[in-house]
Amino acid sequence: MRRFVVWAVLLTGCVAPAWGRDRDAVSRLPPLLPEPTELQAEVPRGGPVWITLSAYSLTSPIIRFRIKEKPQGTVGAPELLPDGRARVRYEPPSGNGPGTDSFTYEVQSEAGVSSDAEVHIKLTDVDPQLTAPTELDFGEVLPGQVARRTLDVQNIGGGVAEGGIRVPEGWSVEGDPAYSIPRGGKQTFTILFQPTEQ
């Protein structure tokens, strides 16, 4: 019985110091860096949008977000939100049609600065949509006279509207009848009417 007690004391004495040393080693580990989240975003052409950035940090609150690699379009400075996320104002690059863009960002907490995370952007565009007056009033025109009226053609859709103006016999287009109108653009044509008979 006496030997058993001695062994129990010896085992207890050996284990306790080892456990204490392990606990000290854990407390000496450096704090974990924050981790930004990689994102996928779909952005329509034609104007700026807000993109929300997020990250997580186990050891300390996030202090700031910072843009590292800039996109082809424009991106503003990140604005920190109360919930620890951030938002940036992104505007697609000039051009028309679908495409892609991207930028990277990093996050800083009291533990340090994170690695980069990428935001992948899919650019979308709507189809062109032309609008023009439904009629032009040339009034009363005598044979041999020439009447001119302007015709405004506008693209209220997306992409680039391409084509040409066609007029019936007796009318003509002054200059080049072809058009290539980007989103929100307008092209003006002059239409001539020159009757040869009553």
mmCIF file of C-alpha atoms in Angstrom:
data_model
loop_
_atom_site.group_PDB
_atom_site.id
_atom_site.type_symbol
_atom_site.label_atom_id
_atom_site.label_comp_id
_atom_site.label_asym_id
_atom_site.label_seq_id
_atom_site.Cartn_x
_atom_site.Cartn_y
_atom_site.Cartn_z
ATOM 1 C CA MET A 1 0.000 0.000 0.000
ATOM 2 C CA ARG A 2 2.827 2.348 0.741
ATOM 3 C CA ARG A 3 4.422 1.800 -2.705
ATOM 4 C CA PHE A 4 1.194 2.664 -4.530
ATOM 5 C CA VAL A 5 0.949 6.038 -2.752
ATOM 6 C CA VAL A 6 4.550 6.868 -3.616
ATOM 7 C CA TRP A 7 3.971 6.107 -7.311
ATOM 8 C CA ALA A 8 0.824 8.249 -7.369
ATOM 9 C CA VAL A 9 2.721 11.178 -5.901
ATOM 10 C CA LEU A 10 5.553 10.737 -8.381
ATOM 11 C CA LEU A 11 3.214 10.599 -11.383
ATOM 12 C CA THR A 12 1.331 13.654 -10.227
ATOM 13 C CA GLY A 13 4.547 15.583 -9.736
ATOM 14 C CA CYS A 14 5.789 14.721 -13.245
ATOM 15 C CA VAL A 15 2.599 15.537 -15.138
ATOM 16 C CA ALA A 16 1.822 18.879 -13.550
ATOM 17 C CA PRO A 17 5.005 20.720 -14.595
ATOM 18 C CA ALA A 18 4.716 19.414 -18.199
ATOM 19 C CA TRP A 19 1.113 20.679 -18.493
ATOM 20 C CA GLY A 20 2.156 24.067 -17.173
ATOM 21 C CA ARG A 21 4.928 24.337 -19.754
ATOM 22 C CA ASP A 22 2.496 23.530 -22.632
ATOM 23 C CA ARG A 23 0.052 26.173 -21.444
ATOM 24 C CA ASP A 24 2.820 28.792 -21.381
ATOM 25 C CA ALA A 25 3.875 27.829 -24.919
ATOM 26 C CA VAL A 26 0.327 28.337 -26.187
ATOM 27 C CA SER A 27 0.120 31.753 -24.568
ATOM 28 C CA ARG A 28 3.368 32.770 -26.285
ATOM 29 C CA LEU A 29 2.049 31.988 -29.811
ATOM 30 C CA PRO A 30 1.674 35.103 -32.007
ATOM 31 C CA PRO A 31 -1.937 36.264 -32.533
ATOM 32 C CA LEU A 32 -3.624 35.094 -35.715
ATOM 33 C CA LEU A 33 -3.752 37.536 -38.617
ATOM 34 C CA PRO A 34 -7.157 38.574 -40.001
ATOM 35 C CA GLU A 35 -8.415 36.790 -43.117
ATOM 36 C CA PRO A 36 -10.114 38.727 -45.955
ATOM 37 C CA THR A 37 -12.818 37.013 -48.000
ATOM 38 C CA GLU A 38 -12.479 36.447 -51.748
ATOM 39 C CA LEU A 39 -15.548 37.771 -53.572
ATOM 40 C CA GLN A 40 -17.465 37.319 -56.829
ATOM 41 C CA ALA A 41 -19.495 40.339 -58.000
ATOM 42 C CA GLU A 42 -21.700 40.986 -61.027
ATOM 43 C CA VAL A 43 -21.785 44.634 -62.065
ATOM 44 C CA PRO A 44 -23.864 46.183 -64.879
ATOM 45 C CA ARG A 45 -22.187 48.783 -67.042
ATOM 46 C CA GLY A 46 -23.503 52.309 -66.989
ATOM 47 C CA GLY A 47 -22.785 53.598 -63.500
ATOM 48 C CA PRO A 48 -21.062 53.092 -60.135
ATOM 49 C CA VAL A 49 -22.086 50.437 -57.597
ATOM 50 C CA TRP A 50 -21.175 49.656 -53.977
ATOM 51 C CA ILE A 51 -19.282 46.422 -53.281
ATOM 52 C CA THR A 52 -19.133 45.105 -49.694
ATOM 53 C CA LEU A 53 -15.835 43.637 -48.463
ATOM 54 C CA SER A 54 -15.655 41.271 -45.503
ATOM 55 C CA ALA A 55 -13.076 39.550 -43.326
ATOM 56 C CA TYR A 56 -12.804 37.734 -40.011
ATOM 57 C CA SER A 57 -10.385 38.120 -37.143
ATOM 58 C CA LEU A 58 -10.261 35.756 -34.154
ATOM 59 C CA THR A 59 -7.894 37.703 -31.921
ATOM 60 C CA SER A 60 -8.519 41.426 -32.437
ATOM 61 C CA PRO A 61 -10.995 43.763 -34.134
ATOM 62 C CA ILE A 62 -10.375 44.873 -37.690
ATOM 63 C CA ILE A 63 -8.889 48.353 -37.973
ATOM 64 C CA ARG A 64 -8.941 49.059 -41.710
ATOM 65 C CA PHE A 65 -9.325 47.714 -45.230
ATOM 66 C CA ARG A 66 -6.910 48.784 -47.973
ATOM 67 C CA ILE A 67 -6.970 48.367 -51.768
ATOM 68 C CA LYS A 68 -3.779 46.717 -53.014
ATOM 69 C CA GLU A 69 -4.054 46.035 -56.763
ATOM 70 C CA LYS A 70 -6.425 48.432 -58.537
ATOM 71 C CA PRO A 71 -8.957 47.404 -61.216
ATOM 72 C CA GLN A 72 -9.267 48.603 -64.821
ATOM 73 C CA GLY A 73 -12.255 50.621 -63.655
ATOM 74 C CA THR A 74 -12.130 52.947 -60.658
ATOM 75 C CA VAL A 75 -12.495 52.011 -57.002
ATOM 76 C CA GLY A 76 -12.712 54.387 -54.046
ATOM 77 C CA ALA A 77 -11.149 54.098 -50.617
ATOM 78 C CA PRO A 78 -12.843 51.476 -48.386
ATOM 79 C CA GLU A 79 -15.323 52.843 -45.850
ATOM 80 C CA LEU A 80 -15.370 50.815 -42.613
ATOM 81 C CA LEU A 81 -18.872 49.745 -41.546
ATOM 82 C CA PRO A 82 -20.046 49.298 -37.913
ATOM 83 C CA ASP A 83 -20.241 45.489 -38.285
ATOM 84 C CA GLY A 84 -16.536 45.183 -39.181
ATOM 85 C CA ARG A 85 -17.071 44.974 -42.920
ATOM 86 C CA ALA A 86 -16.277 47.723 -45.444
ATOM 87 C CA ARG A 87 -17.737 49.012 -48.684
ATOM 88 C CA VAL A 88 -16.094 50.487 -51.784
ATOM 89 C CA ARG A 89 -17.546 52.473 -54.667
ATOM 90 C CA TYR A 90 -16.653 50.751 -57.930
ATOM 91 C CA GLU A 91 -17.220 52.107 -61.440
ATOM 92 C CA PRO A 92 -16.719 49.874 -64.489
ATOM 93 C CA PRO A 93 -14.137 50.853 -67.122
ATOM 94 C CA SER A 94 -15.266 52.614 -70.277
ATOM 95 C CA GLY A 95 -16.475 50.371 -73.054
ATOM 96 C CA ASN A 96 -19.469 48.299 -73.952
ATOM 97 C CA GLY A 97 -20.550 44.710 -73.821
ATOM 98 C CA PRO A 98 -19.779 42.030 -71.227
ATOM 99 C CA GLY A 99 -16.305 41.689 -69.719
ATOM 100 C CA THR A 100 -14.335 41.077 -66.541
ATOM 101 C CA ASP A 101 -12.378 43.136 -64.031
ATOM 102 C CA SER A 102 -10.773 42.562 -60.630
ATOM 103 C CA PHE A 103 -8.937 44.156 -57.719
ATOM 104 C CA THR A 104 -7.310 42.942 -54.506
ATOM 105 C CA TYR A 105 -7.529 44.183 -50.916
ATOM 106 C CA GLU A 106 -5.970 43.492 -47.542
ATOM 107 C CA VAL A 107 -7.180 43.838 -43.950
ATOM 108 C CA GLN A 108 -5.390 45.134 -40.869
ATOM 109 C CA SER A 109 -6.096 44.341 -37.226
ATOM 110 C CA GLU A 110 -4.053 44.772 -34.052
ATOM 111 C CA ALA A 111 -2.485 41.397 -34.857
ATOM 112 C CA GLY A 112 -1.063 42.654 -38.161
ATOM 113 C CA VAL A 113 -1.851 42.815 -41.880
ATOM 114 C CA SER A 114 -3.495 39.988 -43.782
ATOM 115 C CA SER A 115 -2.594 38.450 -47.112
ATOM 116 C CA ASP A 116 -4.394 39.750 -50.216
ATOM 117 C CA ALA A 117 -7.866 38.663 -51.299
ATOM 118 C CA GLU A 118 -9.233 39.159 -54.814
ATOM 119 C CA VAL A 119 -12.576 40.560 -55.917
ATOM 120 C CA HIS A 120 -13.597 39.017 -59.257
ATOM 121 C CA ILE A 121 -16.012 41.231 -61.206
ATOM 122 C CA LYS A 122 -18.232 40.085 -64.067
ATOM 123 C CA LEU A 123 -19.324 43.045 -66.197
ATOM 124 C CA THR A 124 -22.732 42.791 -67.844
ATOM 125 C CA ASP A 125 -24.458 44.983 -70.396
ATOM 126 C CA VAL A 126 -27.994 45.362 -71.744
ATOM 127 C CA ASP A 127 -28.858 45.322 -75.438
ATOM 128 C CA PRO A 128 -28.942 48.575 -77.433
ATOM 129 C CA GLN A 129 -32.328 50.255 -77.693
ATOM 130 C CA LEU A 130 -32.919 52.985 -80.275
ATOM 131 C CA THR A 131 -35.480 55.731 -79.977
ATOM 132 C CA ALA A 132 -36.407 58.320 -82.632
ATOM 133 C CA PRO A 133 -39.402 60.504 -83.534
ATOM 134 C CA THR A 134 -42.255 58.568 -85.113
ATOM 135 C CA GLU A 135 -42.785 61.256 -87.784
ATOM 136 C CA LEU A 136 -41.197 64.368 -89.316
ATOM 137 C CA ASP A 137 -43.466 67.119 -90.632
ATOM 138 C CA PHE A 138 -42.061 68.744 -93.778
ATOM 139 C CA GLY A 139 -45.119 70.903 -94.324
ATOM 140 C CA GLU A 140 -46.068 71.919 -97.874
ATOM 141 C CA VAL A 141 -43.164 71.714 -100.333
ATOM 142 C CA LEU A 142 -43.443 72.686 -104.025
ATOM 143 C CA PRO A 143 -41.650 70.775 -106.783
ATOM 144 C CA GLY A 144 -38.053 71.954 -107.118
ATOM 145 C CA GLN A 145 -37.883 73.200 -103.534
ATOM 146 C CA VAL A 146 -35.801 71.543 -100.793
ATOM 147 C CA ALA A 147 -37.013 71.102 -97.209
ATOM 148 C CA ARG A 148 -34.678 70.018 -94.390
ATOM 149 C CA ARG A 149 -35.570 68.506 -91.039
ATOM 150 C CA THR A 150 -33.340 67.073 -88.316
ATOM 151 C CA LEU A 151 -33.773 63.558 -86.985
ATOM 152 C CA ASP A 152 -32.351 62.666 -83.563
ATOM 153 C CA VAL A 153 -31.603 59.004 -82.937
ATOM 154 C CA GLN A 154 -30.686 58.000 -79.369
ATOM 155 C CA ASN A 155 -29.521 54.761 -77.732
ATOM 156 C CA ILE A 156 -31.344 54.466 -74.411
ATOM 157 C CA GLY A 157 -30.137 50.880 -73.898
ATOM 158 C CA GLY A 158 -26.611 49.529 -73.530
ATOM 159 C CA GLY A 159 -23.803 48.413 -75.785
ATOM 160 C CA VAL A 160 -23.378 50.201 -79.118
ATOM 161 C CA ALA A 161 -26.272 50.595 -81.566
ATOM 162 C CA GLU A 162 -24.986 50.351 -85.144
ATOM 163 C CA GLY A 163 -26.850 50.651 -88.414
ATOM 164 C CA GLY A 164 -27.946 53.227 -90.967
ATOM 165 C CA ILE A 165 -30.851 55.554 -91.795
ATOM 166 C CA ARG A 166 -33.013 54.528 -94.771
ATOM 167 C CA VAL A 167 -35.572 56.896 -96.284
ATOM 168 C CA PRO A 168 -38.245 56.414 -98.963
ATOM 169 C CA GLU A 169 -37.951 57.681 -102.517
ATOM 170 C CA GLY A 170 -38.039 61.484 -102.736
ATOM 171 C CA TRP A 171 -36.182 61.872 -99.442
ATOM 172 C CA SER A 172 -32.444 61.630 -98.783
ATOM 173 C CA VAL A 173 -29.991 61.811 -95.904
ATOM 174 C CA GLU A 174 -27.460 64.623 -95.934
ATOM 175 C CA GLY A 175 -24.008 63.173 -95.280
ATOM 176 C CA ASP A 176 -23.254 59.690 -94.010
ATOM 177 C CA PRO A 177 -26.437 57.765 -93.124
ATOM 178 C CA ALA A 178 -24.567 55.262 -90.894
ATOM 179 C CA TYR A 179 -24.671 55.492 -87.107
ATOM 180 C CA SER A 180 -22.729 54.035 -84.203
ATOM 181 C CA ILE A 181 -24.264 55.211 -80.945
ATOM 182 C CA PRO A 182 -22.962 54.107 -77.516
ATOM 183 C CA ARG A 183 -25.068 53.844 -74.364
ATOM 184 C CA GLY A 184 -26.903 57.102 -73.688
ATOM 185 C CA GLY A 185 -25.509 58.682 -76.877
ATOM 186 C CA LYS A 186 -27.349 60.565 -79.595
ATOM 187 C CA GLN A 187 -26.695 61.166 -83.289
ATOM 188 C CA THR A 188 -28.428 63.825 -85.387
ATOM 189 C CA PHE A 189 -29.167 63.453 -89.091
ATOM 190 C CA THR A 190 -30.490 65.949 -91.606
ATOM 191 C CA ILE A 191 -33.258 64.596 -93.822
ATOM 192 C CA LEU A 192 -33.926 66.337 -97.171
ATOM 193 C CA PHE A 193 -37.161 66.318 -99.095
ATOM 194 C CA GLN A 194 -37.011 67.531 -102.703
ATOM 195 C CA PRO A 195 -40.147 66.654 -104.705
ATOM 196 C CA THR A 196 -39.906 66.558 -108.487
ATOM 197 C CA GLU A 197 -43.629 66.561 -109.163
ATOM 198 C CA GLN A 198 -46.811 67.930 -107.641
#
